[in-house]
Coordinates of C-alpha atoms in Angstrom, one line a residue:
X1 CA -25.2 -18.9 13.5
X2 CA -23.0 -22.1 13.7
X3 CA -20.2 -23.4 15.2
X4 CA -17.5 -21.4 13.7
X5 CA -19.1 -18.4 14.9
X6 CA -17.5 -17.6 18.2
X7 CA -15.3 -14.9 17.0
X8 CA -17.6 -13.1 14.5
X9 CA -19.1 -10.1 15.1
X10 CA -22.3 -10.7 12.8
X11 CA -23.5 -7.0 13.1
X12 CA -20.7 -6.1 11.0
X13 CA -21.3 -8.8 8.3
X14 CA -23.4 -8.7 5.3
X15 CA -26.0 -11.9 6.6
X16 CA -27.8 -11.4 3.4
X17 CA -25.2 -12.5 1.4
X18 CA -24.7 -15.9 3.5
X19 CA -26.8 -19.0 2.1
X20 CA -28.5 -21.3 4.7
X21 CA -28.6 -24.2 2.1
X22 CA -26.7 -27.2 3.2
X23 CA -23.9 -28.0 1.1
X24 CA -21.1 -30.6 0.9
X25 CA -17.7 -30.9 -0.7
X26 CA -17.1 -34.2 -2.0
X27 CA -14.6 -33.7 -4.7
X28 CA -11.1 -34.6 -4.4
X29 CA -9.9 -33.6 -8.0
X30 CA -7.6 -31.1 -8.2
X31 CA -9.2 -29.4 -11.5
X32 CA -12.8 -29.7 -10.2
X33 CA -11.6 -28.0 -6.9
X34 CA -9.8 -25.2 -8.8
X35 CA -13.0 -24.6 -10.6
X36 CA -15.3 -24.8 -7.9
X37 CA -13.1 -22.3 -5.6
X38 CA -12.7 -19.8 -8.4
X39 CA -16.5 -19.9 -9.2
X40 CA -17.0 -19.3 -5.2
X41 CA -18.7 -23.0 -4.5
X42 CA -18.4 -22.3 -1.0
X43 CA -18.1 -18.3 -0.7
X44 CA -21.6 -18.0 0.7
X45 CA -21.9 -20.5 3.0
X46 CA -19.9 -19.8 6.3
X47 CA -20.0 -23.2 7.8
X48 CA -19.4 -24.7 4.6
X49 CA -16.3 -22.8 4.0
X50 CA -14.8 -23.5 7.3
X51 CA -15.0 -27.3 6.6
X52 CA -13.4 -26.6 3.2
X53 CA -10.5 -24.8 4.8
X54 CA -10.1 -27.3 7.5
X55 CA -9.7 -30.1 4.6
X56 CA -7.3 -28.2 2.3
X57 CA -5.4 -27.1 5.5
X58 CA -5.3 -30.6 6.7
X59 CA -3.9 -32.0 3.3
X60 CA -0.8 -29.5 3.5
X61 CA 2.4 -31.5 3.5
X62 CA 4.1 -30.4 6.6
X63 CA 7.1 -30.8 8.9
X64 CA 7.3 -34.1 10.9
X65 CA 7.1 -31.9 14.0
X66 CA 4.3 -29.2 13.5
X67 CA 2.9 -27.5 16.5
X68 CA -0.8 -28.5 16.8
X69 CA -4.0 -27.2 18.9
X70 CA -2.8 -29.0 22.2
X71 CA 0.6 -27.1 22.1
X72 CA -1.2 -23.8 21.9
X73 CA -3.5 -24.9 24.9
X74 CA -0.2 -25.7 26.8
X75 CA 1.6 -22.6 26.1
X76 CA -0.7 -19.8 25.7
X77 CA -1.2 -19.3 29.4
X78 CA 2.6 -19.3 29.8
X79 CA 3.1 -16.7 27.1
X80 CA 0.1 -14.4 27.5
X81 CA -0.4 -14.5 31.5
X82 CA -2.6 -12.6 32.8
X83 CA -2.2 -9.3 30.5
X84 CA -4.8 -7.8 28.6
X85 CA -4.9 -9.4 25.0
X86 CA -5.6 -6.0 23.1
X87 CA -2.2 -4.6 24.4
X88 CA 0.1 -7.5 23.8
X89 CA 3.2 -6.3 21.9
X90 CA 3.7 -8.4 18.5
X91 CA 7.0 -9.7 17.6
X92 CA 9.0 -7.5 15.0
X93 CA 8.7 -10.1 12.4
X94 CA 5.2 -8.8 11.4
X95 CA 6.8 -5.3 10.7
X96 CA 4.1 -3.2 12.3
X97 CA 1.5 -4.6 9.8
X98 CA -2.1 -3.8 10.2
X99 CA -4.0 -6.1 12.2
X100 CA -7.6 -6.0 9.8
X101 CA -10.5 -6.8 12.2
X102 CA -12.3 -8.6 9.2
X103 CA -15.8 -8.3 11.6
X104 CA -14.1 -9.8 14.2
X105 CA -15.6 -9.2 17.5
X106 CA -13.5 -7.7 20.8
X107 CA -12.5 -11.4 21.8
X108 CA -11.3 -12.2 18.2
X109 CA -9.3 -9.2 17.8
X110 CA -7.6 -9.9 21.0
X111 CA -7.2 -13.7 19.8
X112 CA -4.8 -12.6 16.8
X113 CA -2.3 -11.1 19.2
X114 CA -2.3 -14.3 21.2
X115 CA -2.0 -16.3 18.3
X116 CA 1.0 -14.5 16.8
X117 CA 2.6 -14.2 20.2
X118 CA 2.4 -18.4 20.4
X119 CA 3.3 -18.7 16.6
X120 CA 6.5 -16.5 17.7
X121 CA 7.5 -19.0 20.3
X122 CA 7.3 -22.0 18.2
X123 CA 8.6 -20.5 14.9
X124 CA 11.8 -18.9 16.0
X125 CA 13.2 -19.0 12.2
X126 CA 10.5 -16.6 11.2
X127 CA 12.0 -13.6 10.6
X128 CA 10.0 -11.4 8.6
X129 CA 5.9 -12.0 7.8
X130 CA 3.5 -9.0 7.7
X131 CA 1.2 -11.2 6.0
X132 CA 0.6 -13.2 9.4
X133 CA -1.7 -11.1 11.3
X134 CA -4.4 -11.1 8.2
X135 CA -4.0 -14.8 7.9
X136 CA -4.7 -15.6 11.8
X137 CA -7.7 -12.7 11.8
X138 CA -9.3 -14.4 8.5
X139 CA -8.8 -17.9 9.6
X140 CA -10.6 -17.2 12.9
X141 CA -13.6 -16.5 11.1
X142 CA -13.7 -20.3 10.4
X143 CA -12.5 -21.9 13.4
X144 CA -14.2 -23.4 16.4
X145 CA -11.5 -21.7 18.9
X146 CA -8.1 -20.4 19.1
X147 CA -6.2 -23.2 19.5
X148 CA -7.9 -24.9 15.9
X149 CA -6.8 -21.4 14.5
X150 CA -3.1 -21.7 15.7
X151 CA -2.9 -25.4 14.2
X152 CA -4.1 -24.1 10.7
X153 CA -2.0 -21.4 10.8
X154 CA 1.1 -23.8 11.7
X155 CA 0.1 -26.2 9.1
X156 CA 0.4 -23.5 6.4
X157 CA 3.9 -21.9 8.0
X158 CA 5.2 -25.4 8.1
X159 CA 4.5 -26.5 4.5
X160 CA 7.6 -28.3 3.4
X161 CA 6.6 -29.0 -0.2
X162 CA 9.3 -27.2 -2.2
X163 CA 6.9 -26.7 -5.1
X164 CA 4.1 -25.5 -2.8
X165 CA 4.8 -21.8 -1.8
X166 CA 2.5 -20.3 0.8
X167 CA 3.5 -17.2 3.1
X168 CA 7.0 -15.5 3.0
X169 CA 8.7 -16.0 6.4
X170 CA 12.0 -14.2 6.0
X171 CA 12.8 -10.6 4.7
X172 CA 14.8 -12.2 1.7
X173 CA 11.6 -14.3 0.3
X174 CA 9.7 -11.1 1.2
X175 CA 11.7 -8.6 -0.8
X176 CA 12.5 -11.0 -3.7
X177 CA 8.7 -11.4 -4.3
X178 CA 8.2 -7.8 -4.2
X179 CA 10.8 -7.7 -7.0
X180 CA 9.4 -10.6 -8.8
X181 CA 6.0 -8.6 -8.4
X182 CA 7.6 -5.6 -10.2
X183 CA 9.0 -7.7 -12.8
X184 CA 5.3 -9.3 -13.5
X185 CA 3.9 -5.4 -13.8
X186 CA 6.5 -4.4 -15.9
X187 CA 5.5 -7.1 -18.3
X188 CA 1.4 -7.3 -17.8
X189 CA 0.9 -4.2 -16.6
X190 CA 2.7 -1.7 -18.8
X191 CA 0.2 1.3 -18.7
X192 CA 0.2 1.0 -14.9
X193 CA 3.9 0.5 -14.6
X194 CA 4.6 3.6 -17.0
X195 CA 2.0 5.6 -14.2
X196 CA 4.2 4.2 -11.4
X197 CA 7.6 5.5 -13.1
X198 CA 6.0 8.9 -13.5
X199 CA 4.9 9.9 -10.2
X200 CA 6.9 7.7 -7.7
X201 CA 10.7 8.2 -7.2
X202 CA 11.1 4.6 -6.0
X203 CA 9.1 2.2 -7.9
X204 CA 9.9 -0.8 -6.0
X205 CA 8.6 1.0 -2.6
X206 CA 5.4 1.2 -4.3
X207 CA 5.2 -2.6 -5.2
X208 CA 6.6 -3.5 -1.9
X209 CA 2.9 -2.8 -0.9
X210 CA 1.8 -5.4 -3.1
X211 CA 1.2 -7.9 -0.2
X212 CA -0.4 -5.3 2.1
X213 CA -3.0 -4.6 -0.7
X214 CA -4.4 -8.2 -0.2
X215 CA -3.5 -8.8 3.2
X216 CA -4.6 -5.3 5.1
X217 CA -6.3 -3.1 2.8
X218 CA -8.5 -5.7 1.0
X219 CA -12.1 -5.8 2.3
X220 CA -12.9 -9.1 4.2
X221 CA -15.2 -10.5 1.5
X222 CA -12.5 -9.9 -1.3
X223 CA -9.5 -11.2 0.7
X224 CA -11.7 -14.5 1.3
X225 CA -12.5 -15.1 -2.0
X226 CA -8.6 -14.7 -3.1
X227 CA -7.9 -17.2 0.1
X228 CA -10.4 -19.6 -1.1
X229 CA -8.6 -20.0 -4.7
X230 CA -5.3 -19.3 -2.5
X231 CA -5.5 -22.6 -0.6
X232 CA -6.1 -24.8 -3.8
X233 CA -4.0 -23.1 -6.2
X234 CA -0.9 -21.6 -4.2
X235 CA 1.2 -18.1 -4.2
X236 CA 0.7 -17.6 -7.9
X237 CA -2.9 -16.7 -7.0
X238 CA -1.6 -13.6 -4.9
X239 CA 0.5 -12.3 -7.9
X240 CA -2.4 -12.5 -10.1
X241 CA -4.8 -10.8 -7.9
X242 CA -2.4 -8.0 -7.1
X243 CA -1.7 -7.3 -11.0
X244 CA -5.4 -7.3 -11.5
X245 CA -5.7 -4.5 -8.4
X246 CA -3.0 -2.4 -10.2
X247 CA -5.0 -2.9 -13.6
X248 CA -8.2 -1.6 -11.9
X249 CA -6.6 1.0 -10.3
X250 CA -4.9 2.7 -13.4
X251 CA -8.3 1.9 -15.1
X252 CA -10.3 4.0 -12.7
X253 CA -7.7 6.7 -12.0
X254 CA -6.3 7.5 -15.6
X255 CA -5.9 10.7 -16.2
X256 CA -6.9 11.8 -12.5
X257 CA -5.1 13.8 -10.3
X258 CA -3.4 12.3 -7.4
X259 CA -5.7 12.3 -4.1
X260 CA -2.9 12.6 -1.9
X261 CA 0.9 13.4 -2.0
X262 CA 1.7 9.6 -2.3
X263 CA 0.9 7.3 -4.9
X264 CA 1.1 4.3 -2.5
X265 CA -1.3 6.0 -0.1
X266 CA -3.7 6.4 -3.3
X267 CA -3.6 2.8 -4.1
X268 CA -4.1 1.6 -0.6
X269 CA -7.3 3.6 -0.5
X270 CA -8.4 2.3 -3.8
X271 CA -8.0 -1.1 -2.2
X272 CA -9.8 -0.5 0.8
X273 CA -12.8 1.3 -1.1
X274 CA -12.8 -1.3 -4.0
X275 CA -16.4 -2.3 -3.3
X276 CA -17.2 1.1 -5.1
X277 CA -15.7 -0.2 -8.4
X278 CA -15.1 -3.6 -8.7
X279 CA -17.2 -6.8 -7.4
X280 CA -15.1 -9.8 -6.1
X281 CA -16.3 -11.7 -8.9
X282 CA -15.0 -8.9 -11.2
X283 CA -11.7 -9.1 -9.8
X284 CA -11.1 -12.5 -9.8
X285 CA -12.1 -12.9 -13.1
X286 CA -9.6 -10.1 -14.1
X287 CA -7.1 -11.9 -12.2
X288 CA -7.5 -15.0 -14.1
X289 CA -7.7 -13.5 -17.6
X290 CA -3.9 -12.5 -17.2
X291 CA -1.8 -14.9 -19.3
X292 CA 0.6 -15.4 -16.5
X293 CA 3.9 -17.1 -16.7
X294 CA 3.7 -20.6 -15.4
X295 CA 4.8 -21.4 -12.0
X296 CA 8.0 -23.1 -12.7
X297 CA 9.1 -19.8 -14.9
X298 CA 7.9 -17.8 -11.8
X299 CA 9.4 -19.8 -9.3
X300 CA 12.8 -19.4 -11.6
X301 CA 12.5 -15.3 -11.4
X302 CA 12.0 -15.7 -7.9
X303 CA 15.1 -17.6 -7.4
X304 CA 16.9 -15.1 -9.6
X305 CA 16.0 -12.2 -7.6
X306 CA 17.0 -13.9 -4.4
X307 CA 20.3 -14.6 -5.8
X308 CA 20.7 -10.9 -6.7
X309 CA 19.8 -9.7 -3.2
X310 CA 22.1 -12.3 -1.7
X311 CA 24.9 -11.0 -3.8
X312 CA 24.2 -7.5 -2.7
X313 CA 24.1 -8.9 1.1
X314 CA 20.6 -8.0 1.6
X315 CA 19.0 -10.6 3.3
X316 CA 17.6 -8.9 6.5
X317 CA 15.9 -5.8 7.0
X318 CA 17.9 -2.9 7.9
X319 CA 16.0 0.0 8.8
X320 CA 18.2 2.7 7.9
X321 CA 19.5 1.6 4.4
X322 CA 17.4 -1.3 3.1
X323 CA 15.3 1.1 1.0
X324 CA 18.4 2.8 -0.6
X325 CA 19.7 -0.8 -1.5
X326 CA 16.7 -2.2 -3.0
X327 CA 15.6 -1.0 -6.5
X328 CA 18.4 1.9 -6.1
X329 CA 15.6 4.1 -7.3
X330 CA 16.2 4.9 -11.1
X331 CA 17.6 8.1 -9.8
X332 CA 20.3 6.8 -7.9
X333 CA 21.3 3.7 -10.4
X334 CA 21.9 6.2 -13.1
X335 CA 24.0 9.2 -11.8
X336 CA 23.6 12.3 -13.6
X337 CA 27.3 13.3 -12.8
X338 CA 28.8 9.7 -13.6
X339 CA 26.7 9.1 -16.6
X340 CA 27.7 10.2 -20.2
X341 CA 26.4 8.7 -23.4
X342 CA 26.4 10.3 -26.9
X343 CA 23.0 8.6 -27.6
X344 CA 20.5 9.3 -24.7
X345 CA 20.2 11.6 -22.1
X346 CA 20.3 10.7 -18.5
X347 CA 16.2 11.1 -18.3
X348 CA 16.3 8.7 -21.3
X349 CA 18.6 6.2 -19.4
X350 CA 16.4 6.1 -16.2
X351 CA 13.4 5.6 -18.6
X352 CA 15.2 2.4 -20.0
X353 CA 16.2 1.5 -16.3
X354 CA 12.4 1.5 -15.3
X355 CA 11.9 -1.5 -17.9
X356 CA 14.6 -3.5 -16.9
X357 CA 14.4 -6.7 -14.7
X358 CA 14.3 -5.6 -11.1
X359 CA 17.5 -7.6 -10.1
X360 CA 19.4 -5.7 -12.6
X361 CA 17.9 -2.4 -11.4
X362 CA 20.3 -2.9 -8.4
X363 CA 23.4 -2.1 -10.8
X364 CA 24.5 0.8 -12.2
X365 CA 25.3 1.3 -16.2
X366 CA 28.6 0.4 -17.3
X367 CA 29.8 1.6 -21.0
X368 CA 31.6 -1.7 -22.9
X369 CA 31.5 -0.5 -26.3
X370 CA 31.1 2.7 -28.6
X371 CA 31.7 3.1 -32.2
X372 CA 33.1 6.4 -31.7
X373 CA 36.1 4.9 -29.4
X374 CA 36.4 1.2 -30.6
X375 CA 35.4 1.7 -34.4
X376 CA 32.6 0.0 -36.6
X377 CA 34.0 -3.7 -36.1
X378 CA 31.7 -6.2 -35.2
X379 CA 34.5 -8.3 -33.9
X380 CA 35.6 -5.7 -31.7
X381 CA 31.7 -5.4 -30.8
X382 CA 31.8 -9.2 -29.7
X383 CA 35.2 -9.0 -27.8
X384 CA 34.0 -5.9 -25.7
X385 CA 30.5 -7.5 -25.0
X386 CA 31.2 -10.9 -24.2
X387 CA 31.4 -11.9 -20.5
X388 CA 28.7 -9.5 -19.7
X389 CA 25.2 -10.5 -19.2
X390 CA 22.7 -9.0 -19.7
X391 CA 24.0 -6.1 -22.0
X392 CA 21.9 -2.8 -23.5
X393 CA 22.2 -2.1 -26.9
X394 CA 21.7 1.7 -28.0
X395 CA 21.9 3.0 -31.6
X396 CA 21.5 6.5 -32.9
X397 CA 20.7 6.9 -36.8
X398 CA 22.0 9.6 -39.0
X399 CA 18.1 10.5 -39.2
X400 CA 18.3 11.0 -35.6
X401 CA 16.0 8.1 -34.8
X402 CA 17.2 6.4 -31.7
X403 CA 16.3 2.6 -30.8
X404 CA 18.0 -0.3 -29.0
X405 CA 17.3 -3.4 -27.4
X406 CA 17.6 -5.3 -23.5
X407 CA 19.5 -8.5 -24.4
X408 CA 19.2 -11.1 -21.8
X409 CA 22.3 -13.5 -22.4
X410 CA 26.1 -13.1 -22.9
X411 CA 27.2 -12.9 -26.4
X412 CA 29.5 -15.6 -26.2
X413 CA 26.5 -18.1 -26.5
X414 CA 26.6 -17.5 -30.4
X415 CA 29.9 -19.9 -30.5
X416 CA 27.7 -22.9 -29.4
X417 CA 26.5 -22.6 -33.2
X418 CA 29.9 -22.7 -34.6
X419 CA 30.2 -20.6 -37.8
X420 CA 26.4 -20.7 -38.6
X421 CA 24.0 -17.7 -37.3
X422 CA 23.4 -19.3 -33.8
X423 CA 20.0 -17.9 -32.3
X424 CA 19.6 -17.9 -28.2
X425 CA 18.3 -15.5 -25.9
X426 CA 15.4 -15.6 -23.0
X427 CA 12.1 -14.1 -23.1
X428 CA 13.0 -11.3 -20.8
X429 CA 14.6 -9.7 -23.9
X430 CA 12.9 -6.6 -25.5
X431 CA 13.4 -3.8 -28.1
X432 CA 12.5 -0.3 -27.9
X433 CA 12.4 3.1 -29.5
X434 CA 13.3 6.6 -27.9
X435 CA 13.2 8.8 -30.8
X436 CA 11.0 10.5 -32.5
X437 CA 8.8 8.5 -30.0
X438 CA 8.9 6.3 -26.8
X439 CA 7.7 3.0 -27.2
X440 CA 8.6 -0.7 -25.8
X441 CA 8.0 -3.7 -27.6
X442 CA 6.6 -6.2 -25.0
X443 CA 8.4 -9.1 -26.0
X444 CA 10.8 -10.4 -28.4
X445 CA 11.2 -13.5 -30.6
X446 CA 13.2 -13.9 -33.9
X447 CA 11.7 -15.6 -36.9
X448 CA 14.1 -16.9 -39.7
X449 CA 13.1 -19.0 -42.3
X450 CA 16.6 -20.5 -42.5
X451 CA 16.3 -22.5 -39.4
X452 CA 13.0 -23.9 -40.2
X453 CA 14.9 -27.8 -40.3
X454 CA 15.8 -26.9 -36.4
X455 CA 12.8 -26.6 -34.8
X456 CA 13.0 -29.8 -33.1
X457 CA 16.3 -29.0 -32.0
X458 CA 15.1 -25.7 -30.3
X459 CA 12.5 -27.3 -28.6
X460 CA 14.8 -29.9 -27.2
X461 CA 17.4 -27.0 -26.1
X462 CA 14.6 -25.3 -24.4
X463 CA 13.0 -28.5 -22.3
X464 CA 15.5 -28.7 -19.6
X465 CA 15.1 -25.4 -18.3
X466 CA 10.9 -25.9 -18.2
X467 CA 11.4 -29.3 -16.4
X468 CA 13.5 -28.7 -13.4
X469 CA 13.6 -26.2 -10.5
X470 CA 16.8 -27.2 -8.9
X471 CA 19.3 -24.7 -8.4
X472 CA 22.2 -26.7 -8.6
X473 CA 21.0 -28.1 -12.2
X474 CA 21.4 -24.7 -13.5
X475 CA 24.8 -22.9 -13.8
X476 CA 24.7 -20.3 -11.3
X477 CA 25.9 -17.5 -13.8
X478 CA 22.8 -18.5 -16.0
X479 CA 20.0 -18.1 -13.5
X480 CA 17.4 -16.7 -15.7
X481 CA 13.8 -17.2 -16.2
X482 CA 11.5 -17.8 -19.2
X483 CA 14.0 -19.9 -20.9
X484 CA 11.8 -21.8 -22.7
X485 CA 10.2 -20.7 -26.1
X486 CA 7.2 -22.7 -25.3
X487 CA 6.2 -20.2 -22.8
X488 CA 5.1 -18.1 -26.2
X489 CA 3.3 -21.0 -28.5
X490 CA 5.9 -21.0 -30.8
X491 CA 5.2 -23.0 -33.8
X492 CA 7.5 -26.3 -33.6
X493 CA 8.3 -26.4 -37.4
X494 CA 9.7 -22.6 -37.2
X495 CA 12.8 -22.0 -34.9
X496 CA 12.2 -18.9 -33.1
X497 CA 14.4 -17.1 -30.3
X498 CA 15.3 -13.7 -29.4
X499 CA 18.5 -12.6 -30.1
X500 CA 21.4 -13.9 -32.9
X501 CA 24.8 -13.4 -33.9
X502 CA 27.8 -14.5 -36.4
X503 CA 30.6 -12.8 -38.0
X504 CA 28.4 -11.3 -40.8
X505 CA 25.5 -9.8 -38.5
X506 CA 23.5 -9.3 -35.7
X507 CA 20.0 -9.8 -35.3
X508 CA 17.4 -8.9 -32.4
X509 CA 13.9 -9.8 -32.6
X510 CA 11.1 -7.6 -31.8
X511 CA 8.1 -7.9 -30.0
X512 CA 4.5 -7.0 -31.7
X513 CA 6.4 -7.9 -35.3
X514 CA 9.5 -5.8 -35.1
X515 CA 13.3 -7.2 -35.8
X516 CA 16.2 -5.3 -36.1
X517 CA 19.0 -6.6 -38.5
X518 CA 22.7 -5.0 -38.1
X519 CA 25.8 -5.4 -40.8
X520 CA 29.2 -6.9 -39.9
X521 CA 30.4 -3.2 -40.3
X522 CA 27.9 -1.6 -37.8
X523 CA 27.3 1.2 -40.2
X524 CA 24.1 -0.2 -41.9
X525 CA 21.0 -1.7 -40.5
X526 CA 17.5 -2.7 -41.4
X527 CA 14.3 -3.5 -39.4
X528 CA 11.4 -5.6 -40.3
X529 CA 7.7 -4.7 -39.4
X530 CA 4.8 -6.9 -39.3
X531 CA 1.7 -4.5 -40.6
X532 CA -0.5 -6.6 -38.7
X533 CA 0.4 -5.1 -35.6
X534 CA -0.9 -1.7 -34.8
X535 CA 2.2 0.0 -33.5
X536 CA 5.0 2.4 -35.4
X537 CA 8.1 0.9 -36.9
X538 CA 11.2 1.1 -34.5
X539 CA 13.1 2.9 -37.0
X540 CA 13.6 3.4 -40.7
X541 CA 13.3 0.3 -42.6
X542 CA 16.9 0.8 -44.0
X543 CA 18.9 3.2 -41.9
X544 CA 22.9 4.2 -41.3
X545 CA 24.2 4.2 -38.1
X546 CA 25.5 7.4 -36.7
X547 CA 26.8 5.8 -33.3
X548 CA 26.1 2.4 -31.5
X549 CA 26.8 2.0 -27.6
X550 CA 27.0 -1.1 -25.7
X551 CA 26.3 -0.8 -22.0
X552 CA 26.7 -3.6 -19.1
X553 CA 25.7 -3.7 -15.6
X554 CA 28.0 -3.0 -12.8
X555 CA 27.3 -3.9 -8.9

């Protein structure tokens, strides 16, 4: 059909969906380009898409020495020789990934293997890149020959713009992206996450498939539309689409029995057959309707997850043990024989563990403070809790209600306010109720009228975290995402943060209009509940504390 057709089996393609209308793309403005990509401006014109891809990839900032088409022509015969391309062994870094055919002809399928081997020769630093076969297979559709495809893939791999992440090339980067995706699911797809926890022994094992859903299972028409936007907007698009896939899976399969013994297999099958239920346009529409964290906040979260893995010594894939060390599956993290709480059962603690950020799910619970042993003293509460970040607060009332909070920041931060009530914390904080019913409140803030005059001060305090990504400028023990309250679009005239403490009380804000107040004697507390939200209160408005526990996280 055109000069970019040599690897395409047009008998397998839906030619009727292709437009023969001559189109050109002349815009250079990023925002206009982003809109065109999302709208599918070049999606129905094979030749135009090829030219757009070439233009976008040519503009990727790369290393000074990046292999080009001439390099491929020089090395391909030496590397491949006279061997049959269909039987060429693949390097370990593709991790036995699927090599999707994407309607390629026999020559195209063989070319994927040849290009992978040549890339392995030119990029010895790549140690784990399961998405590579899919990217190559897709770009062969829009390349004049193997050499041109090789050059385009090399430019993507050699991108040296620290703010423009494209394809994971190490196990550390890949696994931290899986943890980051798990964190995003936990926040943006809570119904789906609840299902995953209920039917899977290891949630992260399910979420570690997220790139396979995109680069392997998703049909050609869909991944091409995703790739259109990915080349313009970057890695964040992949998270968006994977979240949308999970949302649709939960919606379509809700209440239905599993079709296989594995939720992983069910999701893979759903993505492969997604055309039965969701169009490419609807998938992208859903993906961009998610009000996701900013790119900088996601990068901070990725950095935090990478750091957690490095501290555990998990930087390469170890076939025999890596699954155990990764999310430590909640059954491994909360040992029945070693865990003892007077407030929650092992099962309830495992439920809580499924809500916490992935990097801390690598740890085990450690009891720091309990009123049964340490008494009802706020000063002792602080002395036992300080130095630990994050912490988990559990409360059982005399009415047998059980509630609590995940607190992301060390309680020693309260000292920054001197003797005044000091507000601090990050957007990872949340509150929850276990008895009489289980409910997790999505996000947490505190609104306190006494601090109305310090709104600008709060904004100034939050600004540094949102204006830089340099790990050297963020203290290593405070590497935590969502540091800026601005993400929640909070009013500047009212100071709003997430947790607060003084010598007189503790306050923990609650998502969906909830807030928890504890008096200095740790005997009494109260909650506030905004009736504009359609949910049940955290617990009784005024309550007496029967037992209070604080838990830390042990490596």
